[in-house]
Coordinates of C-alpha atoms in Angstrom, one line a residue:
X1 CA -49.5 -13.5 -0.2
X2 CA -47.3 -10.3 0.6
X3 CA -44.8 -12.2 2.5
X4 CA -44.4 -14.5 -0.7
X5 CA -43.7 -11.6 -2.9
X6 CA -41.4 -10.1 -0.4
X7 CA -39.4 -13.3 -0.2
X8 CA -39.3 -13.6 -4.1
X9 CA -38.2 -10.2 -4.5
X10 CA -35.3 -10.8 -2.0
X11 CA -34.0 -14.0 -3.6
X12 CA -34.3 -12.5 -7.2
X13 CA -32.6 -9.4 -6.3
X14 CA -29.9 -11.3 -4.4
X15 CA -29.4 -13.4 -7.5
X16 CA -29.3 -10.3 -10.0
X17 CA -26.7 -8.7 -7.7
X18 CA -24.4 -11.3 -6.5
X19 CA -24.1 -13.8 -9.4
X20 CA -22.8 -11.1 -12.0
X21 CA -20.3 -9.8 -9.4
X22 CA -19.1 -13.3 -8.9
X23 CA -18.6 -14.3 -12.5
X24 CA -16.7 -11.1 -13.1
X25 CA -14.4 -11.9 -10.2
X26 CA -13.8 -15.2 -11.8
X27 CA -15.5 -17.2 -8.9
X28 CA -18.2 -18.8 -11.1
X29 CA -21.8 -18.7 -10.7
X30 CA -22.2 -21.4 -8.1
X31 CA -20.2 -19.3 -5.5
X32 CA -22.2 -16.1 -6.5
X33 CA -25.5 -17.9 -5.6
X34 CA -23.9 -19.1 -2.2
X35 CA -22.7 -15.7 -1.6
X36 CA -26.3 -14.3 -2.2
X37 CA -27.7 -16.8 0.2
X38 CA -25.1 -15.9 2.8
X39 CA -26.2 -12.3 2.5
X40 CA -29.8 -13.2 2.8
X41 CA -29.5 -15.3 6.0
X42 CA -29.6 -12.6 8.7
X43 CA -32.4 -10.8 6.5
X44 CA -34.6 -14.1 6.5
X45 CA -34.0 -14.6 10.2
X46 CA -35.2 -11.2 11.0
X47 CA -38.4 -11.7 9.0
X48 CA -39.0 -15.3 10.3
X49 CA -38.8 -16.8 7.0
X50 CA -37.6 -20.2 6.8
X51 CA -35.2 -21.1 3.6
X52 CA -35.7 -24.9 4.2
X53 CA -39.3 -24.3 3.1
X54 CA -38.2 -23.0 -0.3
X55 CA -35.3 -25.6 -0.5
X56 CA -37.6 -28.5 -1.0
X57 CA -39.1 -26.7 -3.9
X58 CA -35.9 -25.6 -5.5
X59 CA -34.4 -29.1 -5.1
X60 CA -36.4 -29.8 -8.3
X61 CA -33.8 -27.9 -10.2
X62 CA -31.5 -30.9 -9.4
X63 CA -33.9 -33.1 -11.0
X64 CA -33.9 -30.9 -14.2
X65 CA -30.1 -30.9 -14.2
X66 CA -29.8 -34.5 -14.0
X67 CA -32.3 -34.6 -17.0
X68 CA -30.1 -32.3 -19.0
X69 CA -27.0 -34.3 -18.0
X70 CA -28.7 -37.4 -19.5
X71 CA -29.7 -35.7 -22.7
X72 CA -26.0 -34.9 -23.2
X73 CA -25.1 -38.6 -22.5
X74 CA -25.0 -40.2 -26.0
X75 CA -24.8 -44.1 -25.3
X76 CA -22.4 -44.5 -28.3
X77 CA -20.4 -41.6 -27.4
X78 CA -20.2 -42.9 -23.7
X79 CA -19.1 -46.2 -24.9
X80 CA -16.3 -44.7 -26.9
X81 CA -14.9 -43.0 -23.8
X82 CA -15.2 -46.0 -21.4
X83 CA -11.5 -46.2 -20.9
X84 CA -11.3 -42.8 -19.5
X85 CA -14.6 -43.0 -17.9
X86 CA -13.8 -46.1 -16.0
X87 CA -10.1 -45.6 -15.5
X88 CA -9.5 -41.8 -14.8
X89 CA -13.1 -41.1 -13.4
X90 CA -13.9 -44.5 -11.7
X91 CA -10.4 -44.7 -10.4
X92 CA -10.7 -41.1 -8.9
X93 CA -14.1 -41.4 -7.3
X94 CA -13.3 -45.0 -5.8
X95 CA -9.9 -44.0 -4.4
X96 CA -11.5 -40.5 -3.1
X97 CA -14.2 -42.1 -1.5
X98 CA -12.0 -44.7 0.5
X99 CA -9.4 -42.3 1.7
X100 CA -11.8 -39.5 2.8
X101 CA -14.3 -42.0 4.0
X102 CA -11.5 -43.7 5.9
X103 CA -10.5 -40.4 7.3
X104 CA -14.2 -39.8 8.5
X105 CA -14.2 -43.1 10.0
X106 CA -11.1 -42.3 12.0
X107 CA -12.7 -39.3 13.2
X108 CA -15.3 -41.1 14.8
X109 CA -18.1 -41.1 12.3
X110 CA -20.2 -44.4 12.0
X111 CA -19.4 -46.3 9.0
X112 CA -22.6 -45.4 7.1
X113 CA -21.9 -41.8 7.8
X114 CA -18.1 -42.0 6.8
X115 CA -19.2 -43.7 3.4
X116 CA -21.6 -40.9 2.7
X117 CA -18.8 -38.3 3.4
X118 CA -16.5 -40.2 1.2
X119 CA -19.0 -40.1 -1.7
X120 CA -19.9 -36.4 -1.1
X121 CA -16.3 -35.3 -1.3
X122 CA -15.2 -37.7 -4.1
X123 CA -17.3 -35.1 -6.4
X124 CA -15.7 -31.8 -7.8
X125 CA -17.3 -29.0 -9.1
X126 CA -18.3 -29.2 -12.7
X127 CA -19.8 -25.6 -13.1
X128 CA -16.6 -24.2 -11.7
X129 CA -14.1 -26.2 -13.5
X130 CA -15.7 -26.4 -16.8
X131 CA -16.2 -22.7 -16.8
X132 CA -12.7 -22.0 -15.8
X133 CA -11.1 -24.4 -18.4
X134 CA -13.4 -22.8 -21.1
X135 CA -12.3 -19.3 -20.2
X136 CA -8.7 -20.2 -20.1
X137 CA -8.8 -22.4 -23.1
X138 CA -7.4 -25.2 -21.5
X139 CA -10.3 -27.6 -22.3
X140 CA -8.7 -28.9 -25.5
X141 CA -5.6 -29.6 -24.1
X142 CA -5.0 -33.4 -22.8
X143 CA -5.2 -32.1 -19.1
X144 CA -8.4 -30.5 -19.9
X145 CA -10.0 -33.4 -21.8
X146 CA -8.9 -35.8 -19.1
X147 CA -10.3 -33.5 -16.3
X148 CA -13.6 -33.4 -18.4
X149 CA -13.8 -37.3 -18.4
X150 CA -13.7 -37.1 -14.6
X151 CA -16.4 -34.8 -14.1
X152 CA -18.5 -36.6 -16.8
X153 CA -18.0 -39.7 -14.6
X154 CA -18.8 -37.8 -11.6
X155 CA -22.0 -36.5 -13.1
X156 CA -23.1 -40.1 -13.9
X157 CA -22.2 -41.4 -10.6
X158 CA -24.5 -39.0 -8.7
X159 CA -27.1 -41.2 -9.8
X160 CA -26.2 -44.3 -8.0
X161 CA -25.1 -42.0 -5.1
X162 CA -28.4 -40.7 -4.7
X163 CA -30.0 -44.1 -5.0
X164 CA -27.4 -45.6 -2.4
X165 CA -28.1 -42.7 0.4
X166 CA -31.5 -44.2 1.8
X167 CA -29.7 -47.3 2.3
X168 CA -27.4 -45.7 4.4
X169 CA -30.0 -44.3 6.9
X170 CA -29.1 -44.7 10.5
X171 CA -32.9 -45.5 11.0
X172 CA -34.3 -48.7 9.5
X173 CA -34.8 -48.0 5.9
X174 CA -37.8 -50.4 5.6
X175 CA -39.9 -52.5 8.1
X176 CA -41.8 -56.0 7.2
X177 CA -45.5 -56.3 8.4
X178 CA -46.6 -59.7 9.7
X179 CA -48.1 -60.4 6.6
X180 CA -44.9 -59.9 4.6
X181 CA -45.9 -56.4 3.2
X182 CA -43.1 -53.7 3.1
X183 CA -43.4 -50.3 5.0
X184 CA -40.9 -47.6 4.1
X185 CA -40.4 -44.6 6.4
X186 CA -39.5 -42.5 3.2
X187 CA -43.1 -43.0 1.9
X188 CA -45.1 -41.4 4.8
X189 CA -46.2 -38.4 2.4
X190 CA -47.5 -40.7 -0.3
X191 CA -49.2 -42.9 2.1
X192 CA -50.9 -40.1 4.0
X193 CA -52.4 -38.9 0.6
X194 CA -53.1 -42.5 -0.6
X195 CA -50.7 -42.1 -3.6
X196 CA -48.4 -44.7 -3.4
X197 CA -47.9 -47.8 -5.7
X198 CA -45.8 -50.0 -3.4
X199 CA -47.3 -49.3 0.3
X200 CA -48.4 -52.5 1.7
X201 CA -47.0 -54.8 -1.1
X202 CA -44.8 -57.6 -0.3
X203 CA -41.1 -57.5 -1.1
X204 CA -41.5 -59.0 -4.5
X205 CA -44.5 -57.0 -5.5
X206 CA -42.4 -53.8 -4.7
X207 CA -39.6 -54.9 -6.9
X208 CA -42.0 -55.8 -9.7
X209 CA -43.7 -52.4 -9.6
X210 CA -40.3 -50.6 -9.5
X211 CA -38.9 -52.4 -12.4
X212 CA -42.3 -51.5 -14.4
X213 CA -41.9 -48.0 -13.6
X214 CA -38.5 -47.7 -14.9
X215 CA -39.4 -49.8 -17.9
X216 CA -42.2 -47.4 -18.3
X217 CA -40.0 -44.7 -18.6
X218 CA -37.8 -46.2 -20.9
X219 CA -40.5 -47.4 -23.4
X220 CA -42.6 -44.0 -23.1
X221 CA -39.4 -42.0 -24.0
X222 CA -38.6 -44.4 -26.9
X223 CA -42.0 -44.9 -28.5
X224 CA -44.4 -42.0 -27.1
X225 CA -42.4 -38.7 -27.4
X226 CA -42.4 -38.5 -31.2
X227 CA -46.4 -38.9 -31.4
X228 CA -46.7 -36.5 -28.5
X229 CA -44.6 -33.8 -30.0
X230 CA -46.6 -34.1 -33.4
X231 CA -49.5 -33.7 -31.7
X232 CA -48.7 -30.6 -30.0
X233 CA -47.0 -29.2 -33.1
X234 CA -50.7 -28.6 -34.5
X235 CA -51.2 -26.0 -31.9
X236 CA -48.0 -23.9 -33.0
X237 CA -47.7 -22.4 -29.8
X238 CA -44.3 -22.0 -28.1
X239 CA -45.7 -22.4 -24.6
X240 CA -47.1 -25.6 -25.3
X241 CA -43.7 -27.1 -26.0
X242 CA -42.4 -25.6 -22.7
X243 CA -45.5 -27.1 -20.9
X244 CA -44.9 -30.6 -22.6
X245 CA -41.1 -30.6 -21.5
X246 CA -42.1 -29.8 -18.0
X247 CA -44.8 -32.3 -18.1
X248 CA -42.3 -35.1 -18.9
X249 CA -40.0 -34.2 -16.2
X250 CA -42.5 -33.6 -13.6
X251 CA -44.6 -36.7 -14.5
X252 CA -41.6 -39.0 -14.4
X253 CA -40.4 -37.5 -11.1
X254 CA -43.8 -38.1 -9.6
X255 CA -43.7 -41.7 -10.8
X256 CA -40.5 -42.3 -9.3
X257 CA -41.8 -41.0 -6.0
X258 CA -44.7 -43.2 -6.0
X259 CA -42.6 -46.2 -6.6
X260 CA -40.1 -45.0 -3.8
X261 CA -37.2 -44.2 -6.0
X262 CA -35.3 -40.9 -6.4
X263 CA -37.1 -38.4 -8.8
X264 CA -33.6 -37.7 -10.0
X265 CA -33.0 -41.2 -11.1
X266 CA -36.1 -41.2 -13.2
X267 CA -35.3 -37.9 -14.7
X268 CA -31.7 -38.9 -15.6
X269 CA -33.0 -42.3 -17.4
X270 CA -35.6 -40.2 -19.3
X271 CA -32.8 -38.0 -20.5
X272 CA -30.5 -40.7 -21.6
X273 CA -33.4 -42.4 -23.6
X274 CA -34.0 -39.1 -25.3
X275 CA -30.5 -38.2 -25.9
X276 CA -30.7 -39.5 -29.6
X277 CA -34.4 -38.0 -30.2
X278 CA -34.8 -35.3 -32.8
X279 CA -36.5 -33.4 -30.0
X280 CA -33.3 -33.1 -27.9
X281 CA -32.5 -29.6 -28.4
X282 CA -36.2 -28.5 -28.0
X283 CA -36.4 -30.1 -24.5
X284 CA -32.9 -28.6 -23.6
X285 CA -34.1 -25.1 -24.7
X286 CA -37.3 -25.3 -22.7
X287 CA -35.8 -26.8 -19.5
X288 CA -32.6 -24.9 -19.2
X289 CA -34.2 -21.6 -17.9
X290 CA -36.2 -23.5 -15.2
X291 CA -33.3 -25.6 -14.3
X292 CA -30.8 -22.7 -14.0
X293 CA -33.5 -20.6 -11.9
X294 CA -34.5 -23.4 -9.7
X295 CA -30.8 -24.7 -9.3
X296 CA -29.9 -21.0 -8.4
X297 CA -32.7 -20.8 -6.0
X298 CA -31.3 -24.1 -4.2
X299 CA -27.7 -22.9 -3.9
X300 CA -29.0 -19.5 -2.4
X301 CA -31.1 -21.5 0.1
X302 CA -28.0 -23.5 1.1
X303 CA -26.1 -20.5 1.7
X304 CA -28.9 -19.0 3.7
X305 CA -29.2 -22.1 5.8
X306 CA -25.3 -21.6 6.8
X307 CA -24.9 -20.9 10.6
X308 CA -22.1 -18.5 10.9
X309 CA -21.7 -19.2 14.7
X310 CA -20.9 -22.6 13.6
X311 CA -18.3 -21.1 11.3
X312 CA -16.5 -19.0 13.9
X313 CA -16.8 -21.5 16.8
X314 CA -15.4 -24.4 14.6
X315 CA -12.9 -22.1 12.3
X316 CA -9.8 -24.1 12.8
X317 CA -11.6 -27.5 12.4
X318 CA -13.5 -26.2 9.1
X319 CA -10.2 -25.0 7.6
X320 CA -8.3 -28.3 8.4
X321 CA -10.9 -30.3 6.9
X322 CA -10.9 -28.3 3.8
X323 CA -7.2 -28.4 3.3
X324 CA -7.2 -32.1 4.2
X325 CA -9.8 -32.9 1.6
X326 CA -8.2 -31.0 -1.1
X327 CA -4.8 -32.5 -0.5
X328 CA -6.0 -35.9 -0.3
X329 CA -7.8 -35.5 -3.7
X330 CA -4.9 -33.8 -5.2
X331 CA -2.4 -36.6 -4.3
X332 CA -5.1 -39.2 -5.6
X333 CA -5.5 -37.1 -8.8
X334 CA -1.7 -36.9 -9.2
X335 CA -1.2 -40.5 -8.8
X336 CA -4.0 -41.6 -11.4
X337 CA -2.9 -38.9 -14.0
X338 CA 0.7 -40.2 -13.5
X339 CA -0.7 -43.9 -14.1
X340 CA -2.6 -42.6 -17.2
X341 CA 0.6 -41.2 -18.8
X342 CA 0.0 -37.4 -17.9
X343 CA 3.1 -35.4 -17.5
X344 CA 4.1 -31.8 -16.9
X345 CA 1.6 -29.1 -17.3
X346 CA -1.2 -31.5 -18.3
X347 CA -0.7 -33.3 -14.9
X348 CA -0.8 -30.3 -12.8
X349 CA -4.0 -29.0 -14.8
X350 CA -5.5 -32.3 -14.0
X351 CA -4.5 -32.5 -10.3
X352 CA -5.1 -28.7 -9.4
X353 CA -8.5 -28.4 -11.2
X354 CA -10.5 -31.3 -9.4
X355 CA -9.0 -31.0 -6.1
X356 CA -12.2 -29.3 -4.7
X357 CA -15.7 -30.6 -3.7
X358 CA -18.4 -29.6 -5.9
X359 CA -22.0 -28.4 -6.1
X360 CA -23.6 -32.0 -6.2
X361 CA -22.0 -31.9 -2.6
X362 CA -24.7 -29.7 -1.5
X363 CA -27.5 -31.8 -2.9
X364 CA -26.1 -34.9 -1.5
X365 CA -25.7 -33.2 2.0
X366 CA -29.1 -31.9 2.0
X367 CA -30.4 -35.2 0.9
X368 CA -28.3 -37.3 3.3
X369 CA -29.8 -35.0 6.2
X370 CA -33.5 -35.9 4.9
X371 CA -32.8 -39.5 4.6
X372 CA -31.5 -39.6 8.3
X373 CA -27.9 -40.3 7.2
X374 CA -26.2 -37.4 8.6
X375 CA -27.0 -35.5 11.6
X376 CA -27.7 -31.4 11.0
X377 CA -24.7 -30.8 13.3
X378 CA -22.4 -32.6 11.0
X379 CA -23.9 -31.6 7.6
X380 CA -23.5 -27.8 8.8
X381 CA -19.7 -28.5 9.2
X382 CA -19.5 -30.2 5.9
X383 CA -21.6 -27.4 3.9
X384 CA -18.8 -25.3 5.0
X385 CA -16.2 -27.2 4.1
X386 CA -17.6 -27.6 0.7
X387 CA -18.2 -24.1 0.2
X388 CA -14.5 -23.1 1.2
X389 CA -13.0 -25.5 -0.9
X390 CA -15.0 -24.2 -4.0
X391 CA -13.8 -20.6 -2.9
X392 CA -10.2 -21.8 -3.0
X393 CA -10.6 -23.2 -6.6
X394 CA -9.6 -19.9 -8.3
X395 CA -6.3 -19.8 -6.4
X396 CA -5.4 -23.3 -7.4
X397 CA -6.0 -22.2 -11.1
X398 CA -3.7 -19.6 -10.3
X399 CA -1.2 -21.6 -8.7
X400 CA -1.4 -23.8 -12.1
X401 CA -0.5 -20.7 -14.0
X402 CA 2.5 -20.2 -11.9
X403 CA 3.6 -23.8 -12.3
X404 CA 3.0 -23.8 -16.1
X405 CA 5.4 -21.1 -16.4
X406 CA 8.3 -22.6 -14.3
X407 CA 8.0 -26.0 -16.0
X408 CA 10.3 -26.2 -18.7
X409 CA 9.2 -29.2 -21.0
X410 CA 11.8 -30.2 -23.6
X411 CA 8.7 -31.6 -25.6
X412 CA 5.2 -30.0 -25.4
X413 CA 2.7 -32.5 -23.5
X414 CA 0.3 -34.5 -25.8
X415 CA 0.9 -36.7 -28.7
X416 CA 4.1 -36.0 -30.8
X417 CA 3.8 -33.7 -33.7
X418 CA 4.1 -35.1 -37.3
X419 CA 7.2 -35.3 -38.8
X420 CA 7.1 -32.8 -41.8
X421 CA 8.5 -34.2 -45.1
X422 CA 7.8 -31.5 -47.5
X423 CA 8.1 -27.7 -47.9
X424 CA 6.4 -25.4 -50.0
X425 CA 6.2 -21.6 -50.8
X426 CA 2.7 -21.3 -48.7
X427 CA 2.3 -22.0 -45.0
X428 CA -1.0 -22.2 -43.7
X429 CA -1.2 -22.2 -39.7
X430 CA -4.5 -23.4 -38.6
X431 CA -7.0 -25.2 -40.9
X432 CA -10.4 -24.6 -38.9
X433 CA -13.6 -22.9 -40.6
X434 CA -11.2 -20.0 -41.8
X435 CA -7.9 -21.8 -42.9
X436 CA -9.7 -24.7 -44.6
X437 CA -11.2 -22.4 -47.2
X438 CA -8.2 -20.5 -47.9
X439 CA -6.4 -23.9 -48.4
X440 CA -8.9 -25.3 -50.5
X441 CA -9.0 -22.2 -52.7
X442 CA -5.2 -22.1 -53.2
X443 CA -5.1 -25.9 -54.1
X444 CA -7.8 -25.7 -56.6
X445 CA -5.7 -22.6 -58.3
X446 CA -3.0 -25.2 -58.6
X447 CA -0.6 -23.9 -55.5
X448 CA 0.7 -26.5 -53.0
X449 CA 0.6 -25.7 -49.4
X450 CA 1.9 -26.9 -46.0
X451 CA -1.0 -27.1 -43.3
X452 CA -0.5 -27.0 -39.8
X453 CA -2.9 -27.5 -36.9
X454 CA -2.7 -28.3 -33.2
X455 CA -6.0 -30.3 -33.3
X456 CA -5.2 -34.1 -34.1
X457 CA -8.9 -34.8 -34.7
X458 CA -9.1 -32.2 -37.4
X459 CA -6.1 -33.2 -39.1
X460 CA -7.2 -36.9 -39.1
X461 CA -10.8 -35.7 -40.5
X462 CA -8.9 -33.8 -43.4
X463 CA -6.9 -37.1 -44.1
X464 CA -10.0 -38.9 -44.6
X465 CA -11.2 -36.5 -47.2
X466 CA -7.8 -36.8 -49.0
X467 CA -6.4 -33.2 -47.6
X468 CA -2.9 -33.4 -46.3
X469 CA -1.9 -31.8 -43.3
X470 CA 0.5 -32.1 -40.3
X471 CA -0.4 -32.3 -36.7
X472 CA 1.5 -29.9 -34.2
X473 CA 1.4 -26.5 -32.5
X474 CA 2.2 -23.9 -35.4
X475 CA 3.4 -21.5 -32.7
X476 CA 6.4 -23.8 -31.9
X477 CA 9.5 -22.5 -33.6
X478 CA 10.9 -25.8 -34.7
X479 CA 7.8 -27.0 -36.1
X480 CA 7.5 -23.8 -38.3
X481 CA 11.0 -24.0 -39.4
X482 CA 10.5 -27.7 -40.4
X483 CA 7.5 -26.4 -42.4
X484 CA 9.7 -24.1 -44.7
X485 CA 9.6 -20.8 -42.8
X486 CA 13.0 -20.0 -44.0
X487 CA 12.2 -20.2 -47.7
X488 CA 8.4 -19.8 -47.8
X489 CA 6.8 -16.9 -49.5
X490 CA 3.5 -16.5 -47.9
X491 CA 2.5 -17.3 -44.3
X492 CA -1.3 -17.6 -43.6
X493 CA -2.0 -17.5 -39.7
X494 CA -5.7 -18.6 -39.5
X495 CA -5.8 -20.0 -36.0
X496 CA -8.5 -19.5 -33.5
X497 CA -6.7 -17.9 -30.5
X498 CA -6.0 -14.5 -30.6
X499 CA -2.8 -14.6 -28.4
X500 CA -1.5 -17.5 -30.5
X501 CA -2.1 -15.6 -33.8
X502 CA -0.1 -12.6 -32.3
X503 CA 2.6 -14.7 -31.1
X504 CA 3.1 -16.5 -34.4
X505 CA 2.9 -13.2 -36.4
X506 CA 5.6 -11.5 -34.3
X507 CA 7.9 -14.7 -34.2
X508 CA 7.7 -15.0 -38.1
X509 CA 8.3 -11.2 -38.6
X510 CA 11.5 -11.5 -36.4
X511 CA 12.9 -14.4 -38.3
X512 CA 11.7 -13.3 -41.9
X513 CA 11.3 -9.6 -42.4
X514 CA 10.5 -10.3 -46.0
X515 CA 8.0 -12.9 -45.7
X516 CA 4.4 -12.0 -46.6
X517 CA 2.2 -12.4 -43.7
X518 CA -1.8 -12.8 -44.0
X519 CA -3.5 -13.0 -40.6
X520 CA -6.7 -13.6 -39.3
X521 CA -7.9 -11.2 -36.7
X522 CA -10.6 -11.5 -34.2
X523 CA -12.0 -7.8 -34.2
X524 CA -10.6 -4.1 -34.8
X525 CA -8.3 -4.0 -31.4
X526 CA -6.8 -7.3 -32.5
X527 CA -6.3 -6.0 -36.0
X528 CA -4.1 -2.9 -34.4
X529 CA -2.1 -5.4 -32.5
X530 CA -1.4 -7.5 -35.5
X531 CA -0.5 -4.4 -37.5
X532 CA 2.1 -3.4 -35.0
X533 CA 3.4 -7.1 -35.0
X534 CA 4.1 -6.8 -38.5
X535 CA 1.4 -8.6 -40.5
X536 CA 1.0 -7.5 -44.2
X537 CA -2.7 -8.3 -45.0
X538 CA -5.3 -8.5 -42.0
X539 CA -8.5 -10.0 -42.4
X540 CA -11.3 -9.6 -39.8
X541 CA -13.0 -12.9 -39.6
X542 CA -16.4 -11.4 -39.6
X543 CA -16.0 -8.5 -41.7
X544 CA -16.2 -9.7 -45.3
X545 CA -19.3 -11.8 -44.4
X546 CA -21.1 -8.9 -42.7
X547 CA -20.5 -6.7 -45.8
X548 CA -22.1 -9.2 -48.1
X549 CA -25.1 -9.2 -45.6
X550 CA -25.4 -5.7 -45.7
X551 CA -25.3 -5.7 -49.6
X552 CA -28.1 -8.3 -49.5
X553 CA -30.3 -6.0 -47.3
X554 CA -29.5 -2.9 -49.5
X555 CA -30.9 -5.0 -52.5
X556 CA -34.1 -6.0 -50.8
X557 CA -34.7 -2.4 -49.7
X558 CA -34.8 -1.3 -53.5
X559 CA -31.2 -0.7 -54.6
X560 CA -30.0 -2.4 -57.7
X561 CA -27.3 -4.7 -57.7
X562 CA -25.0 -2.2 -59.2
X563 CA -25.9 0.4 -56.5
X564 CA -25.5 -2.1 -53.6
X565 CA -22.2 -3.3 -55.0
X566 CA -20.9 0.2 -55.1
X567 CA -22.1 1.2 -51.5
X568 CA -20.4 -2.2 -50.3
X569 CA -17.3 -1.2 -52.0
X570 CA -17.4 2.3 -50.7
X571 CA -17.7 1.3 -47.3
X572 CA -14.9 -1.4 -47.7
X573 CA -12.4 1.3 -49.0
X574 CA -13.3 3.7 -46.2
X575 CA -13.1 1.1 -43.6
X576 CA -9.6 0.0 -44.9
X577 CA -8.5 3.5 -45.0
X578 CA -9.8 4.1 -41.2
X579 CA -8.1 1.1 -39.8
X580 CA -4.7 2.4 -41.2
X581 CA -5.3 5.8 -39.9
X582 CA -6.6 4.7 -36.3
X583 CA -3.8 1.9 -36.2
X584 CA -1.3 4.9 -36.0
X585 CA -3.1 6.3 -32.8
X586 CA -3.9 3.1 -31.2
X587 CA -2.0 2.7 -27.8
X588 CA -1.6 -0.7 -26.2
X589 CA -3.4 -1.1 -22.7
X590 CA -5.3 2.1 -23.2
X591 CA -9.2 1.4 -23.9
X592 CA -10.4 3.0 -26.9
X593 CA -12.9 5.3 -25.2
X594 CA -10.1 6.9 -23.2
X595 CA -7.7 7.6 -26.3
X596 CA -8.7 11.1 -26.8
X597 CA -6.8 11.4 -30.2
X598 CA -8.4 8.0 -31.3
X599 CA -11.9 8.9 -30.5
X600 CA -11.4 12.4 -32.2
X601 CA -10.1 11.1 -35.3
X602 CA -12.8 8.3 -35.6
X603 CA -15.6 11.0 -35.4
X604 CA -13.8 13.0 -38.3
X605 CA -13.4 9.8 -40.5
X606 CA -17.2 8.8 -39.7
X607 CA -18.2 12.2 -41.0
X608 CA -15.9 11.5 -44.2
X609 CA -17.8 8.2 -44.5
X610 CA -21.1 9.7 -44.6
X611 CA -20.1 12.2 -47.3
X612 CA -18.4 9.6 -49.2
X613 CA -21.6 7.3 -49.2
X614 CA -23.9 10.2 -50.2
X615 CA -21.6 11.0 -53.1
X616 CA -21.5 7.4 -54.1
X617 CA -25.4 7.3 -54.1
X618 CA -25.3 10.0 -56.6
X619 CA -22.7 8.7 -58.6
X620 CA -24.3 5.5 -58.9
X621 CA -27.8 7.0 -59.8
X622 CA -26.4 9.0 -62.9
X623 CA -25.8 5.9 -65.3
X624 CA -29.4 4.9 -64.8
X625 CA -30.8 8.6 -65.3
X626 CA -28.5 8.9 -68.6
X627 CA -30.2 5.5 -69.7
X628 CA -33.7 6.8 -69.2
X629 CA -32.8 10.1 -71.1
X630 CA -31.4 7.9 -74.0
X631 CA -34.5 5.9 -74.1
X632 CA -36.8 9.0 -74.1
X633 CA -34.8 10.3 -76.9
X634 CA -35.1 7.1 -78.8
X635 CA -38.7 7.0 -78.2

């Protein structure tokens, strides 16, 4: 018991320390888990603990991850994306498998092992790439959406890859008894415990039982989930919902083991079946924490299992293999992107973001070793190649940033912007949640506007509802002038990106010193930046709604509507005055807490606010007291 608690403390402590540091450095959580495992390896060796013992348990995190992937794969949405999934994604997987597998075959591996290696390195890191694309706001670009399509295809392809691995085993995957029954080496555990549904059956019987198990998962997910959740809802206990989510996944995984299939396959099928269920989000919320912890433990055990003597003794080989894999995948991605019309920055983003191996590579390597597809010595080298390629991924994104600055495209990548055939006195740049409210209010008041937005889907949606807008990037000077910047009276900058808003305000002010600019600000510091850039009216996107919420709280705490309104307006007036005062003291690049003049002025203004609020409360109470005195006099 003491050793179990000691190991649990080590694993969790390493996770808590290493992962936040890795994320902060921009390396992603997966590499953080791997580094935690690498650091733990020598300690575990000293204590005699074997990370492989925990790895078999932690692999269940992979099952949960595939269940969650299945939940996200709406069959209808997949059908609409079929061209990109089959073309970009399928082409990348097929070509990468052939090229890298061919290289492994040339290096002397058996064809089964070479095919397994090709499949392993055909995958990219979903965790690192999606996180980086999101952080850099590149996911909505053409290159980002194409990369996402490939990653989605790869996630789906993991299922047939797991199913194929046992067939590539260098030992016979199945033997037939003289009576025609089938014997599978992968079912020893089930056979030893007497818990197998296919052991001793003829081949046709195994097929029928296997198909029946898959059908049971599909039918059960379709028809039994709703009655089950209605039943447990009567208990009204949060932990019961968690227990049901775990029962579904664990039960399906166990059923798959009983019929000799991969537990991950059953979990994935169940996820797809439940993707349109009203319980989808409830299942996600309950499974996600377990998935994250178990998957993190899995990556830690992978890192702890790395033998550094292998790294140092084969350093040149490992570096050469890593570069060969990334260059090969990069060339394949470049060609596929070119065929599908990617150009310029989008093509380089698509190429460089997906050139690494992925976290599923660790899963497949461990699974391949367990299925006797790859020898342990080869697997150790492959694990190091996967880890090193993932470590190099941030450098590839830095290279993309450099290339994107060097590339001078005459026209922005992506669909061509609309031809703007009208000019009005009001231009609205950005028509998301913020901009569309402004636009609707102005149009209902009888004013005409020119609306610009860089999201084609948003513009198309607005047109379906009869609201006219133009597709194009509002930060592009030629588009702004086509929309009437030279003659407009008001420019509303309502886009999401902080840098884009700032860029547009600066450009508009430099070209039109007389135009009135209303700008959307993300936070207080962004407000100061927009103030210096030349915006006339700056609206913090959450400020007014927060004021209303505060007024509702005051009313429910006993203040009258009049008193609450006066408090709201007093705070509003003081905040606007405070912003103007502090904007003069704000220094770009200097954190607010390190700006002594800013901090001192802020404290002074806060004291003024307390005095103003107290005075406002007294003034608001006077009319009510006067009314009470008048009522008493009349009585």
